[in-house]
Tab-separated table of C-alpha atoms and ligand atoms in Angstrom:
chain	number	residue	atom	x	y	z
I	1	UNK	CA	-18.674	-11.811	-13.536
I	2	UNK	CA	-15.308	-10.994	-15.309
I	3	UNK	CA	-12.470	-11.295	-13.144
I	4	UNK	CA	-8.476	-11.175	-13.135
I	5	UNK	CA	-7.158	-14.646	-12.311
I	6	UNK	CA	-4.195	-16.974	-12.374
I	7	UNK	CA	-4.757	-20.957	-12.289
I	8	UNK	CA	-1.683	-21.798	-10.625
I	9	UNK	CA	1.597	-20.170	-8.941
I	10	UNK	CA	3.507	-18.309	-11.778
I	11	UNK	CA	0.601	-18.995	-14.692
I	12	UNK	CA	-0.771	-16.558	-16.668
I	13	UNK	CA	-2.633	-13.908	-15.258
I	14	UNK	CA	-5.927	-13.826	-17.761
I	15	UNK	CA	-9.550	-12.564	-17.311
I	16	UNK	CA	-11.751	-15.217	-16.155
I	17	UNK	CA	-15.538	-16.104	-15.765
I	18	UNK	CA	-16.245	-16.477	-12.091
I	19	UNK	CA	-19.155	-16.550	-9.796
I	20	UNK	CA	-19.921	-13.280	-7.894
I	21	UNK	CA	-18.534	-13.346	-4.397
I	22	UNK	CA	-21.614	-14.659	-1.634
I	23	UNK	CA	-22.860	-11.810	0.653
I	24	UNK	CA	-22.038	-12.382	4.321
I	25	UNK	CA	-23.270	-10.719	7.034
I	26	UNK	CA	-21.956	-7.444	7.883
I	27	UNK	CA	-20.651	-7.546	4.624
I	28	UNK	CA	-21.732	-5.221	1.306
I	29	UNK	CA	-21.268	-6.263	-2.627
I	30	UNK	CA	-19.748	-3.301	-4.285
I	31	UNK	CA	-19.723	-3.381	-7.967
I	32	UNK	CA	-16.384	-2.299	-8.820
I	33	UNK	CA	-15.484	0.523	-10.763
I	34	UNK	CA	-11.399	1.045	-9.792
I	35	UNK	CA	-9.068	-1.636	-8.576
I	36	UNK	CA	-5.401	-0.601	-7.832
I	37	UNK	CA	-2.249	-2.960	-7.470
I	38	UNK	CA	0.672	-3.956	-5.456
I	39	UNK	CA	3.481	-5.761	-5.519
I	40	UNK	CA	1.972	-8.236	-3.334
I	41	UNK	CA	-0.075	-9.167	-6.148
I	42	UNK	CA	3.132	-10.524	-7.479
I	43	UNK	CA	4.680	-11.659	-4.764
I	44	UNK	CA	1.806	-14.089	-4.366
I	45	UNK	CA	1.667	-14.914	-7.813
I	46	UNK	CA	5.337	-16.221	-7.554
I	47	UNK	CA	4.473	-18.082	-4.961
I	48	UNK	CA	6.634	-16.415	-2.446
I	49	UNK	CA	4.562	-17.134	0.244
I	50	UNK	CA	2.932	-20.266	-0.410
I	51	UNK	CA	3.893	-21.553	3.186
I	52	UNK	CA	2.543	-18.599	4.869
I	53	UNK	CA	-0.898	-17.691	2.664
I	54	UNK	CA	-1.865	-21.144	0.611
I	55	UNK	CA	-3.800	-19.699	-1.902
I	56	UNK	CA	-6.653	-21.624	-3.612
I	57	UNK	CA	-6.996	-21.868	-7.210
I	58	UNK	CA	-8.637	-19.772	-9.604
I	59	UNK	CA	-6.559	-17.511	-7.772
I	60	UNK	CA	-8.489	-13.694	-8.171
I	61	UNK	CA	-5.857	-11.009	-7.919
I	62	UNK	CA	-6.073	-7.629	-5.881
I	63	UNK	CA	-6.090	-5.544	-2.437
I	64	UNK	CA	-7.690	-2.273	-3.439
I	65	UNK	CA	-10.891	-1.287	-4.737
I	66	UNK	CA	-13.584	1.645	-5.230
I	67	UNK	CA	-16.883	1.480	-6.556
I	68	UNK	CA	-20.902	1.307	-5.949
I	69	UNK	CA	-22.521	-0.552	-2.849
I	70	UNK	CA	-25.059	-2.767	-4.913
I	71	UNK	CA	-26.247	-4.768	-2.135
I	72	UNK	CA	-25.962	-4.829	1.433
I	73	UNK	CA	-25.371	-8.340	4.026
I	74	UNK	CA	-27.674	-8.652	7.538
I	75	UNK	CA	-26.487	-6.517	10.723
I	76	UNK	CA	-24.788	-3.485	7.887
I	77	UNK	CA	-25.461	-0.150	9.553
I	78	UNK	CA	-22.641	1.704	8.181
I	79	UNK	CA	-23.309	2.469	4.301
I	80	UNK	CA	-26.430	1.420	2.303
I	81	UNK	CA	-27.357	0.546	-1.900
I	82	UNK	CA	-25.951	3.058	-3.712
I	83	UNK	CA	-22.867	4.575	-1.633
I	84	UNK	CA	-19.609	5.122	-3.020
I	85	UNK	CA	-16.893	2.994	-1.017
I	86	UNK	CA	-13.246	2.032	-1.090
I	87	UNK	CA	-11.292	-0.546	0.811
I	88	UNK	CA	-8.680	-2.935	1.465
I	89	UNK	CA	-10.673	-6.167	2.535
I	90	UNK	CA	-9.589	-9.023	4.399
I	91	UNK	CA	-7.625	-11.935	3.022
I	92	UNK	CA	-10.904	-13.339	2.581
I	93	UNK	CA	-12.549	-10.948	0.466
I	94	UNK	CA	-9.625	-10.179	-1.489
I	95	UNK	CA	-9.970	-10.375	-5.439
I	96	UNK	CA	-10.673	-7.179	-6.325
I	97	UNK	CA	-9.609	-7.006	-9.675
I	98	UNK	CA	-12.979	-8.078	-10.819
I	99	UNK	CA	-16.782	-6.962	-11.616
I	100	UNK	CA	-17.960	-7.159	-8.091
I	101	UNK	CA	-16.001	-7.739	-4.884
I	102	UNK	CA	-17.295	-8.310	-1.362
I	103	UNK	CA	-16.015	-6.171	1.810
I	104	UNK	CA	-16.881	-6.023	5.338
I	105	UNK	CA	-18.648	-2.902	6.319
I	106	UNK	CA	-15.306	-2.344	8.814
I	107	UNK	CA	-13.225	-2.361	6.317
I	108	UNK	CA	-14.679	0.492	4.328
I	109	UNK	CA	-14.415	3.739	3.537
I	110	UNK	CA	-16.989	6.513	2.266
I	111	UNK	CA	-15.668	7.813	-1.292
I	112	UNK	CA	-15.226	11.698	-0.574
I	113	UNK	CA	-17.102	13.457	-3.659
I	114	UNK	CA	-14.314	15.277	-5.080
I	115	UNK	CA	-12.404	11.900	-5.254
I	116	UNK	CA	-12.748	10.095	-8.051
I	117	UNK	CA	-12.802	6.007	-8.185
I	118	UNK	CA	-9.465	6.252	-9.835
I	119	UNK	CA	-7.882	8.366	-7.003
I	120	UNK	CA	-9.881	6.437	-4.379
I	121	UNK	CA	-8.820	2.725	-5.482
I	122	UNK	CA	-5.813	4.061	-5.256
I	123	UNK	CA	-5.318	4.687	-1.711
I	124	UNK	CA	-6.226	1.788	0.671
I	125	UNK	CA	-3.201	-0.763	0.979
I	126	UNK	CA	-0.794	1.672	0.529
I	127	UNK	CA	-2.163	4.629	2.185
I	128	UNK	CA	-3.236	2.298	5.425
I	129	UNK	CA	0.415	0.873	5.461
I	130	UNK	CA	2.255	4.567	4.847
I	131	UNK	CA	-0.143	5.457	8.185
I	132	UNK	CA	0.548	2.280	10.351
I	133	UNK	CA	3.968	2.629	9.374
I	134	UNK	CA	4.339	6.460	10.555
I	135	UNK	CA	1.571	6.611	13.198
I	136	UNK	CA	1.132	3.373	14.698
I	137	UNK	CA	3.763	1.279	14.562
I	138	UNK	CA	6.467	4.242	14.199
I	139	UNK	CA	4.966	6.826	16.737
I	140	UNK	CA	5.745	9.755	15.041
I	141	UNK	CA	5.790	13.049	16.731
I	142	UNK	CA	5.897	16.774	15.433
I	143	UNK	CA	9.240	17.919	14.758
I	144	UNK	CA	10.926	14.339	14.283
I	145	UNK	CA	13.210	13.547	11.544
I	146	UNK	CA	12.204	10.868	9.368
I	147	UNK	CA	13.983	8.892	6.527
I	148	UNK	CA	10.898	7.641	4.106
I	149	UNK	CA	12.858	5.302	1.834
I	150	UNK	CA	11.670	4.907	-1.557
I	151	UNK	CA	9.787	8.578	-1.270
I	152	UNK	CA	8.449	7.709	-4.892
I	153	UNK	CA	6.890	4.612	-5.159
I	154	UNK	CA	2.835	3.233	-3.584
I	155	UNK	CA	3.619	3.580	-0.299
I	156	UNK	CA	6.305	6.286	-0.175
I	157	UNK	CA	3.903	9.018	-1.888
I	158	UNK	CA	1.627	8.341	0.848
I	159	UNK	CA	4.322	8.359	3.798
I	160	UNK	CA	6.219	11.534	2.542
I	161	UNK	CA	2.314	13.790	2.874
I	162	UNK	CA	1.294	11.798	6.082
I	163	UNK	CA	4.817	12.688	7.485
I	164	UNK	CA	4.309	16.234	7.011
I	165	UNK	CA	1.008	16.394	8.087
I	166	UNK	CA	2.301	15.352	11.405
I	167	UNK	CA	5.094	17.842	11.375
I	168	UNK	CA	7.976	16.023	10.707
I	169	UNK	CA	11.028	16.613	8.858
I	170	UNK	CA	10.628	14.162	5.810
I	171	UNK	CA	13.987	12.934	4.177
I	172	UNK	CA	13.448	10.498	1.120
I	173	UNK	CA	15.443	7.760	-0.832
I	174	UNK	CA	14.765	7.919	-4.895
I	175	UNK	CA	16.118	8.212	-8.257
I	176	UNK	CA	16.925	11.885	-9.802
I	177	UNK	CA	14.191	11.247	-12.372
I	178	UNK	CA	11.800	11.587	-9.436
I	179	UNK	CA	12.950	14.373	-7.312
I	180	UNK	CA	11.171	17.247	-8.305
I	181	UNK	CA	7.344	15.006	-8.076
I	182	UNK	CA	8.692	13.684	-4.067
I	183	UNK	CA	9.222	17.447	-3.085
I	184	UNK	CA	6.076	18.291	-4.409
I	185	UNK	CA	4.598	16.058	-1.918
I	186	UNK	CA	6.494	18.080	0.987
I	187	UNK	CA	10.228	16.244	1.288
I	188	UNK	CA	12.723	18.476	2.922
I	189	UNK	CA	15.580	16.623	1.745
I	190	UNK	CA	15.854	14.450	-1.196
I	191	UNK	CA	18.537	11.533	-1.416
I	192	UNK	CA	19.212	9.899	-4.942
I	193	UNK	CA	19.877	6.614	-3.970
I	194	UNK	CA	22.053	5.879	-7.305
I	195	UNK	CA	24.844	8.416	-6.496
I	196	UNK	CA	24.726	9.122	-2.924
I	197	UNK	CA	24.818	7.134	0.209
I	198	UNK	CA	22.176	7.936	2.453
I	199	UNK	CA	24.434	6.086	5.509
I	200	UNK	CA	27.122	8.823	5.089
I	201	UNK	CA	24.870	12.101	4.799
I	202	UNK	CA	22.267	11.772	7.475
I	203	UNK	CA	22.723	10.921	11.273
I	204	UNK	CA	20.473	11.612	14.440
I	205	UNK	CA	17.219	10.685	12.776
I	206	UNK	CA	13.971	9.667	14.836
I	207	UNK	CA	12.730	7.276	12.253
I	208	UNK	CA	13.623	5.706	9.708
I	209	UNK	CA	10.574	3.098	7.189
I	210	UNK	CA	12.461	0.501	5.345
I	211	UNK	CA	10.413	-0.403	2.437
I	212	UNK	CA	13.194	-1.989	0.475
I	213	UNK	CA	14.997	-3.901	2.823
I	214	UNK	CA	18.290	-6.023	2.428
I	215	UNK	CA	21.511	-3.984	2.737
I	216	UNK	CA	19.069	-0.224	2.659
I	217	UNK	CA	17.299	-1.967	5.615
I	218	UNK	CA	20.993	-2.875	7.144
I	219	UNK	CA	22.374	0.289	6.793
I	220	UNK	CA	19.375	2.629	7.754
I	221	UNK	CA	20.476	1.344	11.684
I	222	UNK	CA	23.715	4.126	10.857
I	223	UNK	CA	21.325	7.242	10.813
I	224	UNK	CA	18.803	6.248	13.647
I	225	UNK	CA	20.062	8.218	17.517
I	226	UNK	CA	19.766	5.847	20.128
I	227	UNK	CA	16.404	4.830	21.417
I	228	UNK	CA	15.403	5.483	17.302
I	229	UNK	CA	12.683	3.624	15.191
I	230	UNK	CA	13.021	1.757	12.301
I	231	UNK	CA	10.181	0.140	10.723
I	232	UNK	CA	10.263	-1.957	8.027
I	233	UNK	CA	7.549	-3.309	5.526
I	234	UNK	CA	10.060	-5.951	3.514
I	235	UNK	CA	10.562	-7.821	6.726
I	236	UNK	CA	13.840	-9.274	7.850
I	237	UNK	CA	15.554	-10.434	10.982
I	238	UNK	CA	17.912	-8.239	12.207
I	239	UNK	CA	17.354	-8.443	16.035
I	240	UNK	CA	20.705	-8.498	16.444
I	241	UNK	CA	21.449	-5.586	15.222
I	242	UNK	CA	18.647	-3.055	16.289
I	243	UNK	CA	19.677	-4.232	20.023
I	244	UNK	CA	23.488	-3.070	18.584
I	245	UNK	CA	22.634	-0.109	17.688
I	246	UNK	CA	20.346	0.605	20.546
I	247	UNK	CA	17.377	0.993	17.995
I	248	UNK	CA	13.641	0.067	18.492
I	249	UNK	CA	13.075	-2.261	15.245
I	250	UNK	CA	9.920	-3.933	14.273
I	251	UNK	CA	8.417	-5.239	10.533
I	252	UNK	CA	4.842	-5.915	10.163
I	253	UNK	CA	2.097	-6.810	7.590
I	254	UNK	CA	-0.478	-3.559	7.918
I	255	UNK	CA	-4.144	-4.371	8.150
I	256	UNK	CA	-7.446	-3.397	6.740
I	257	UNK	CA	-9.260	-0.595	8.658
I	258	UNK	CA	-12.195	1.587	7.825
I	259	UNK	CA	-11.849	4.454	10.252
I	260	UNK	CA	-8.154	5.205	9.619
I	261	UNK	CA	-9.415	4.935	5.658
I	262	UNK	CA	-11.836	7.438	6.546
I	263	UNK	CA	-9.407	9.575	8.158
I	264	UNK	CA	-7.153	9.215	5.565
I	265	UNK	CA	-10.338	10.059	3.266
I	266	UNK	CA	-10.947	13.615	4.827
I	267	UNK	CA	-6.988	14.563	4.622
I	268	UNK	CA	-7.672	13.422	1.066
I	269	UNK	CA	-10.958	15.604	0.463
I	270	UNK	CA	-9.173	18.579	2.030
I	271	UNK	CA	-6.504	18.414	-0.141
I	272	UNK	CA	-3.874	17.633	2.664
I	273	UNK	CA	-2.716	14.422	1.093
I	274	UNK	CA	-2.978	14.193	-2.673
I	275	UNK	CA	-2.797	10.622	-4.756
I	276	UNK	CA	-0.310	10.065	-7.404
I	277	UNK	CA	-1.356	7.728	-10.272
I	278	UNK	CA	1.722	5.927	-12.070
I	279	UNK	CA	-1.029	4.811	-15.074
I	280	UNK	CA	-4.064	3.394	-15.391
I	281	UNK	CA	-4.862	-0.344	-17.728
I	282	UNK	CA	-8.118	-1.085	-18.007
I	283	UNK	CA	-8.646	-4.808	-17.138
I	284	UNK	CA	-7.972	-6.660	-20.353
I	285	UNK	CA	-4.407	-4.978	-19.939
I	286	UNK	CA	-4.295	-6.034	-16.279
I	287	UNK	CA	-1.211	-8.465	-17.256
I	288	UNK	CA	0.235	-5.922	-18.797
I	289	UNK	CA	-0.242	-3.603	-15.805
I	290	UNK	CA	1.317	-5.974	-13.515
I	291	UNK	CA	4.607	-6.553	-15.708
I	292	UNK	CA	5.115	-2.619	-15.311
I	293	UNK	CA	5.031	-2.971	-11.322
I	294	UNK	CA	7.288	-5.860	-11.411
I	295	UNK	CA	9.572	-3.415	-12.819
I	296	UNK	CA	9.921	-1.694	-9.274
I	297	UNK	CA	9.782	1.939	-11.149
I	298	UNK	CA	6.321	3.089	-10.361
I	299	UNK	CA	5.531	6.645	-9.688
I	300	UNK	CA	2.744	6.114	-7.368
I	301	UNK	CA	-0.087	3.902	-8.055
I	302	UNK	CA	-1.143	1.830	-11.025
I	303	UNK	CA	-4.724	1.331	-10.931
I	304	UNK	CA	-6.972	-1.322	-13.491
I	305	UNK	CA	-10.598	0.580	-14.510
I	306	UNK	CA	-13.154	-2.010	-14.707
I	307	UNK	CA	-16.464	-0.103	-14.801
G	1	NAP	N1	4.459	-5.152	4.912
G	1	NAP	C1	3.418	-4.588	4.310
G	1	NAP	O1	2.294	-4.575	4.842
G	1	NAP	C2	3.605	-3.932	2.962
G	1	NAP	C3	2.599	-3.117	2.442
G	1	NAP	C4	2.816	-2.470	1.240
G	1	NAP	C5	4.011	-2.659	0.546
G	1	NAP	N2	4.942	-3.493	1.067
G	1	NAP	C6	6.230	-3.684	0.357
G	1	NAP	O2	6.891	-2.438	0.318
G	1	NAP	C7	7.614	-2.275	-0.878
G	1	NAP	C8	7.214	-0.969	-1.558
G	1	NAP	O3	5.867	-1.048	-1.973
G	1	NAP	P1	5.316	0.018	-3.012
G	1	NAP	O4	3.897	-0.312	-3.289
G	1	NAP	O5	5.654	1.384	-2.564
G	1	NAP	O6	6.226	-0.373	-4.295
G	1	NAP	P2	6.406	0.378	-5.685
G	1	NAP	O7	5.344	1.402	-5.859
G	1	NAP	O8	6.543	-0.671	-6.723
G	1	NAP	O9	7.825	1.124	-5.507
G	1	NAP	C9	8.416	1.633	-6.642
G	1	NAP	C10	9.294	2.805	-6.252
G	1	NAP	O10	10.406	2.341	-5.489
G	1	NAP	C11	11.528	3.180	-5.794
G	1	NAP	N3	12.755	2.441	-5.515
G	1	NAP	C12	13.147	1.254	-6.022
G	1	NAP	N4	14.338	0.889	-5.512
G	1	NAP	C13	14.715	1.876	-4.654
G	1	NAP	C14	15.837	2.080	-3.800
G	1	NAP	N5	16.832	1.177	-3.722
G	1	NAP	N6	15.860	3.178	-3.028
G	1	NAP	C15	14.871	4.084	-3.086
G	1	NAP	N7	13.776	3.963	-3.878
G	1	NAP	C16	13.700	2.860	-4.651
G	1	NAP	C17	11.366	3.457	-7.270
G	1	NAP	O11	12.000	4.695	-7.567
G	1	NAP	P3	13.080	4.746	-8.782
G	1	NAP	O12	12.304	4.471	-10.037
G	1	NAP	O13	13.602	6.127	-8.662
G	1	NAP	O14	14.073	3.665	-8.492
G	1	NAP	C18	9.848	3.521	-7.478
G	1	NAP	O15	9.336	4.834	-7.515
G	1	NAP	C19	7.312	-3.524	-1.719
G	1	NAP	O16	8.374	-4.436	-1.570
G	1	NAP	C20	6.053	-4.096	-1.091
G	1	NAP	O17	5.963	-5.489	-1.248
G	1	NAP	C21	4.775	-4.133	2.252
């Protein structure tokens, strides 16, 4: 099968001739029709985290796919030959920027109709983190005020809707350029990070979600009340300051999950939570795809076609 691949930390990302991935039990082969990326893609392709996540070599890029359930492992009750799916699989299935990729039936997620593969590849990674962020990890509750930080970007789009679903007050950080598209997803209040300071304007805020960390991450502590939550998905210690400020502070890597995917699914199929597509490459441009994320300026998702 064709696949996107790097041979080594920092080489060039190229399409590749690999084997299809092995069915395992409880585990379905989806031939792929929609891969979308993130910037983990290229964090690991740096080599960032080489000490945490040793990656082995051809290295086959992506997080995120939709497509067709061609065949099906032992012990799979969930979806048959045939179904529509999207994920986020495991570290171990991961490498989805290719012509088949293999995902445990938990990790799925039945492609609503009215969604297309597109929309659908879309969503996992950074719909399942805006969710953990909000929901689990941040506890949200109807009425709260929230600070979304970059209200624009993979993850943001996602927060901002899921926010408002759960009846919060959604404040977001982003460029001008982007203002009008992050209050059509629902934002209340719209901060353009470039000219105003977010510390200065907002105070007594439930909840703030880092998702740029370093001095935004430092300075998001300011608008939190006491007993607050700030989560953050760039990860950084600041202990010392959450128990400062009197603030409930945690950073975490989110996780695949079929049933919140499926949830997430049926907001999507009712037209609760819409997806916003940056572009789309198909997968001879993938390298070209992930030079415009690296850029940081994505409206939404970027997602590769492959089928
Ligand atoms: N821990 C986890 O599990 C996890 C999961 C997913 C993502 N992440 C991390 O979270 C971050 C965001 O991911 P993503 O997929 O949303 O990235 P993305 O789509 O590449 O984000 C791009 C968006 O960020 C906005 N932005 C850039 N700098 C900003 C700033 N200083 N303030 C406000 N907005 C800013 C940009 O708006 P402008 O063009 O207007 O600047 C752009 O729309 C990444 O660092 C990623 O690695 C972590």
């Amino acid at each position: 099968m064709k696949a996107v691949a790097y041979q080594n930390y920092n080489s060039n990302i190229e399409i590749i001739e690999a084997a299809k991935p092995e069915l395992k039990d409880r585990s379905v082969l989806i031939e792929v029709h929609a891969a979308s990326i993130n910037p983990i893609d290229n964090i690991l392709h740096a080599g960032y985290l080489h000490q945490m996540l040793e990656l082995s070599f051809p290295h086959i890029m992506g997080y995120d796919v939709s497509g067709t359930v061609v065949e099906v492992g032992k012990g799979v009750r969930s979806v048959k030959v045939g179904d529509e799916v999207f994920a986020r699989p495991n570290q171990e299935d991961a490498g989805s920027i290719a012509e088949f990729a293999r995902v445990h039936e938990n990790e799925l997620a039945i492609k609503p109709k009215n969604m297309s593969h597109i929309d659908a590849a879309s969503v996992p990674l950074a719909g399942l983190t805006a969710w953990q962020a909000l929901v689990t990890k941040g506890e949200l509750k109807k009425g709260d005020k929230v600070l979304i930080h970059a209200g624009s970007g993979g993850v943001g789009t996602f927060a901002i809707q899921i926010a408002k679903y759960f009846g919060a007050m959604v404040t977001t950080t982003t460029s001008s350029k982007n203002s009008n598209l992050v209050k059509s997803l629902g934002a209340d209040l719209v901060i353009d990070y470039t000219t105003q300071s977010f510390e200065n304007e907002l105070s007594d805020y439930d909840l703030v979600i880092d998702a740029i960390g370093g001095d935004t991450l430092t300075k998001s502590f300011k608008v939190l009340k006491k007993g607050g939550r700030l989560i953050s998905i760039k990860g950084q210690d600041t202990e010392n300051l959450a128990k400062d400020y009197g603030i409930n502070f945690e950073w975490f890597f989110m996780s695949p999950d079929g049933d919140m995917l499926t949830e997430l699914a049926t907001l999507i199929s009712q037209g609760i939570v819409k997806t916003v597509i940056d572009s789309t490459y198909p997968m001879k441009q993938a390298p070209k795809a992930f030079e415009v994320l690296a850029k940081g300026r994505a409206k939404g998702k970027i997602v590769i076609t492959i089928k």
